[in-house]
Amino acid sequence: MSWFVVNRLWQGAIVVVSVVIVVFVLTRLIGDPVRVMLPLEATPEQRAVFEQQLGLDRPILEQFVTYVRDVAVLDFGESLWQRRPVLEIIVERAPATILLTFSAIALAVALAIPLGVVAALRPEGLVDRVVVIVSLLGLSIPQFWLGLLLIVLFSLTLGWLPTSGSGGVEHLVLPALTLALPAMTRLVMVVRSTMIDELNAQYVKVLRAKGLRPWRVVGVHALRNSAVPILTIAGWELIRTLSGYTVVVETVFAWPGLGLTAIQAIERQDLILLQAIVFVTALSVVVLNLLLDVLFKAIDPRIEMSAK
Amino acid sequence: MRTQFIRWCLGALLAFTPLTALADEITIVIGSEPTTLDPHAADDGGEKAVNDNIFDTLMVRDNEGNLDLGIASEFPTQVDPTTWEFKIQPGITFTNGEPLNAEAVAFSIERMIDPELNSEQLSYFSTFAGAEAIDELTVHVKTSGPDPILPARMYYFMIVPPEASQSDDFAAAPIGSGPFKFVSWDRGNQIVLEANPEYRGEAPDVTQVTYRFIEEPGTRLSTLVAGEVDLVTNLLPEFMGQVPQAASMRSLEHPMVLLNADGGITADARVRQALNLAVDKEALASALFEGQAQVEQGQLLGPTYFGYNEGVTAYPYDPERAMELLEEAGAAGGDITLVSTSGRWLKDRELTEVIGGFWSAVGLNVDVQIYEFDEYLQRLFRSEDGQRSDAIFVVSGNELLDADRSFSAYLAPSGFGASNSVEELEELITTARTEIDLDARQALYEQVVEYAHEEALLTFLLNINNIWGMSERLSWEPRVDGKMFVSTMTVE
């Protein structure tokens, strides 16, 4: 187990270091931040002062060393747009994204399990067909459009939920639902297929022959054995959502999380904030991956010890 | 059992229904969250929208754009060519109790030009040299040279409390002397202000205002249609029919095309005139902006700007004449490059493409190049060898309502966006900048306007409108300067 963790840690470290290098190189390649940041009328003197403040007048290697050293202690510098420490902005905005992502995936799992199980009970039956078709539809709808549709239905037509912003639980419902639906449709397919496999397994037949109530066979025994693949996919969905899907949804619902902040940083050409958000997102993906791997290993020791 | 369940469901739904705002509280949606609420630091729309209600200025403008008294008790006078004297109304205090006197005004001016602050607004106040409190209510403002626009600049300049503004908190929790005072800022979500009970003027009808920040135009529209908010800025023209009330007003934004008078086929004035005659401005206004734009009267200024020339009007749409002129200049079928960017200004890409279409229609071979903003800027700023593209689309904004800023930037050869080397223009614009006699100044600008129009240094296009969406219960008249003073709003 400990070798497994060490190996995973090592791989994660390589990813994080690569991200640091790629982010640094990209932000130096995509243009002159000084020209983009300053107002059109800025004088050459103002440009020089600004360049010096950003450290862009120093040799590139020195800039890289400084950058790596600062990132190592989570010092991302000061946002050009908000003129305050980037870390402060990230700490302020991250909880909203975490809340949204976890709610969405919890919702997706909660909806996907009963739907997938019901579909698996009679493969090719009417319910199964409906679930499969709806899942395919759910996968094909662009998220921003889905968000706008939900706003039209629940906010404008029915008037039940607020259109945007954050505050109470009511503000969370629509963005979480928008994020949850695509994840749920993928999960339903996984639940359905693993349950079909389980229900055809020998032990299920034995249990049924012993006269166990059908709901116990399905709901307890078969479902428990399907737990690992379902949780694995749920974990992937969580990472997938966290690593970028929130951007669109946060923009549509004006949800004040990191995704919306990243869009704002791009619009305001705040490269310092943007590169920090990219780095933090990459780091959280690596850490989550590691945690999930360890968790699954703990649940099911049959998982290979070697790091694939 | 079933009835109870239904009752429970209804109860849960009701709990989710947004509370209707109280009669005297309103919510305004602005497109972007303020960068900071320090009124001297940033130069962004969100910050201005909020701070205009918290801080006072020496001068204000009336609804038509004429300069009027803010906290100044009389119009400023000139003591000498580089000193202006302002008298301040007595008895004004900031909400923390600090007096708003000559000291506070002088402090504010010195603060603006302090290099430590590194203000983004400095280009509006570059002529400030310093300030001195003469007595409790008299202040002398020093300028680096004669500055006839100084009173207009003071309409843009907010007065801050000397002590409170030195605290680290000031940018996050500002203290002013205006009709509203800061309550809270929930980052990313909203800013709340409430009426200042000690405000010297008439108490506003609105007691509390909440600003929300929504960038996505569709979401902005839905918040208004859902009845969650009362006022939405920057409504898209195509959404006007869908909101309870819409109001529009000429904005300070002037889209236009800079033409290179120094090289390429545009070096010939006849070609530049042809490019102006080839564009149907009326069609652009009605088709692209649903009528929410005015044809620019050939001068990069709206009628409310100082320097506007009544005698100059737009080039008519005359593609026949345009083709004749191109023929005369030997440029028929010639190549022309039109550079632009996308997503920076309202419908920038669409405008550029349509203009390219009009130019193609008179027989030119138009190469429309749309770049990402940084690439675009590389072409907009004069490159080292001085070469510029034939035509560059740009939107000129000018909050000071005075010709100087627009002309210095886009017509004077030293301006960052100028595409000509007519020394005479440089002289006229520089002289006007320091000319104290208003009639003489106006005459100088009229000459500049006539020259630029006759020589077609730009393709003059439109003056687009600002559009606001309003709830049924809100009454408010938009202003020519686009400012949203909550004290002028009333609710039913």
Coordinates of N, CA and C in Angstrom, one line a residue, chain A residues 23 27 30 32-34 36-38 50 54 76-87 89-90 261-278, chain B residues 35 120 344 373:
Chain A
V23 N 2.7 26.5 -17.9 CA 2.0 27.8 -17.6 C 3.0 28.9 -17.8
T27 N 2.4 31.8 -20.8 CA 2.1 33.2 -20.5 C 3.2 34.1 -21.1
I30 N 2.1 34.2 -25.2 CA 0.9 34.7 -25.7 C 0.8 36.2 -25.9
D32 N 2.4 40.5 -25.2 CA 3.0 41.4 -24.3 C 2.0 41.9 -23.3
P33 N 2.1 41.4 -22.0 CA 1.1 41.8 -21.0 C 1.1 43.3 -20.8
V34 N 2.3 43.9 -20.9 CA 2.3 45.3 -20.7 C 1.5 46.1 -21.6
V36 N -1.1 45.0 -23.3 CA -2.5 44.6 -23.2 C -3.1 45.2 -22.0
M37 N -2.3 45.3 -20.9 CA -2.9 45.7 -19.6 C -3.1 47.2 -19.5
L38 N -2.1 47.9 -20.0 CA -2.2 49.4 -19.8 C -3.2 50.0 -20.8
F50 N 5.7 49.8 -15.4 CA 4.8 48.6 -15.2 C 5.7 47.3 -15.5
L54 N 6.4 44.2 -12.9 CA 6.1 42.7 -13.2 C 7.4 41.9 -13.3
F76 N 1.6 33.7 -5.4 CA 1.3 33.9 -6.8 C 1.5 35.4 -7.2
G77 N 1.8 36.2 -6.3 CA 2.0 37.7 -6.6 C 0.6 38.4 -6.5
E78 N 0.6 39.6 -7.1 CA -0.6 40.4 -6.9 C -1.4 40.4 -8.2
S79 N -2.7 40.3 -8.1 CA -3.5 40.4 -9.3 C -3.4 41.7 -10.0
L80 N -3.2 41.7 -11.3 CA -3.1 43.0 -12.0 C -4.5 43.7 -12.0
W81 N -5.5 42.9 -12.1 CA -6.9 43.4 -12.2 C -7.4 43.9 -10.8
Q82 N -7.3 43.1 -9.8 CA -7.8 43.5 -8.5 C -6.8 44.1 -7.5
R83 N -5.6 44.2 -7.9 CA -4.5 44.8 -7.1 C -4.5 44.3 -5.7
R84 N -4.7 43.0 -5.5 CA -4.5 42.4 -4.2 C -4.0 41.0 -4.4
P85 N -3.4 40.3 -3.4 CA -2.8 39.1 -3.6 C -3.7 38.0 -4.2
V86 N -3.1 37.3 -5.2 CA -3.9 36.4 -6.0 C -4.4 35.2 -5.0
L87 N -3.5 34.9 -4.1 CA -3.9 33.8 -3.2 C -5.2 34.1 -2.4
I89 N -7.6 36.0 -3.5 CA -8.7 35.9 -4.4 C -9.1 34.4 -4.6
I90 N -8.1 33.5 -4.7 CA -8.4 32.1 -4.9 C -9.0 31.5 -3.6
T261 N -14.1 33.5 -12.3 CA -12.9 34.3 -12.1 C -11.9 34.1 -13.2
A262 N -11.7 32.9 -13.7 CA -10.8 32.6 -14.7 C -11.2 33.4 -16.0
I263 N -12.5 33.3 -16.3 CA -13.0 34.1 -17.5 C -12.8 35.6 -17.3
Q264 N -13.0 36.1 -16.1 CA -12.8 37.5 -15.9 C -11.3 37.8 -16.0
A265 N -10.5 36.9 -15.5 CA -9.0 37.2 -15.6 C -8.6 37.2 -17.1
I266 N -9.2 36.4 -17.9 CA -8.9 36.4 -19.4 C -9.4 37.7 -20.0
E267 N -10.6 38.1 -19.7 CA -11.1 39.3 -20.3 C -10.3 40.5 -19.9
R268 N -9.8 40.5 -18.6 CA -9.1 41.7 -18.2 C -7.6 41.5 -18.4
Q269 N -7.2 40.5 -19.1 CA -5.8 40.2 -19.4 C -4.9 40.1 -18.2
D270 N -5.5 39.5 -17.1 CA -4.8 39.4 -15.8 C -4.1 38.0 -15.8
L271 N -2.9 38.0 -16.5 CA -2.2 36.7 -16.6 C -1.7 36.2 -15.3
I272 N -1.4 37.0 -14.4 CA -0.9 36.5 -13.1 C -2.0 35.7 -12.4
L273 N -3.2 36.3 -12.4 CA -4.3 35.6 -11.7 C -4.7 34.3 -12.5
L274 N -4.6 34.4 -13.8 CA -5.0 33.3 -14.7 C -4.1 32.1 -14.5
Q275 N -2.7 32.4 -14.5 CA -1.8 31.3 -14.3 C -1.9 30.6 -12.9
A276 N -2.3 31.4 -11.9 CA -2.5 30.9 -10.6 C -3.7 29.9 -10.6
I277 N -4.8 30.4 -11.2 CA -6.0 29.5 -11.3 C -5.7 28.2 -12.0
V278 N -5.0 28.3 -13.1 CA -4.6 27.1 -13.8 C -3.8 26.2 -13.0
Chain B
T35 N -13.1 46.7 -9.9 CA -11.7 46.2 -9.5 C -11.4 46.5 -8.1
E120 N -4.7 54.4 -12.7 CA -5.1 54.2 -14.1 C -5.8 55.4 -14.6
R344 N -14.1 42.9 -28.0 CA -13.7 44.0 -27.2 C -14.7 45.1 -27.0
F373 N -6.8 40.4 -29.2 CA -6.6 41.8 -28.8 C -5.1 42.2 -28.8

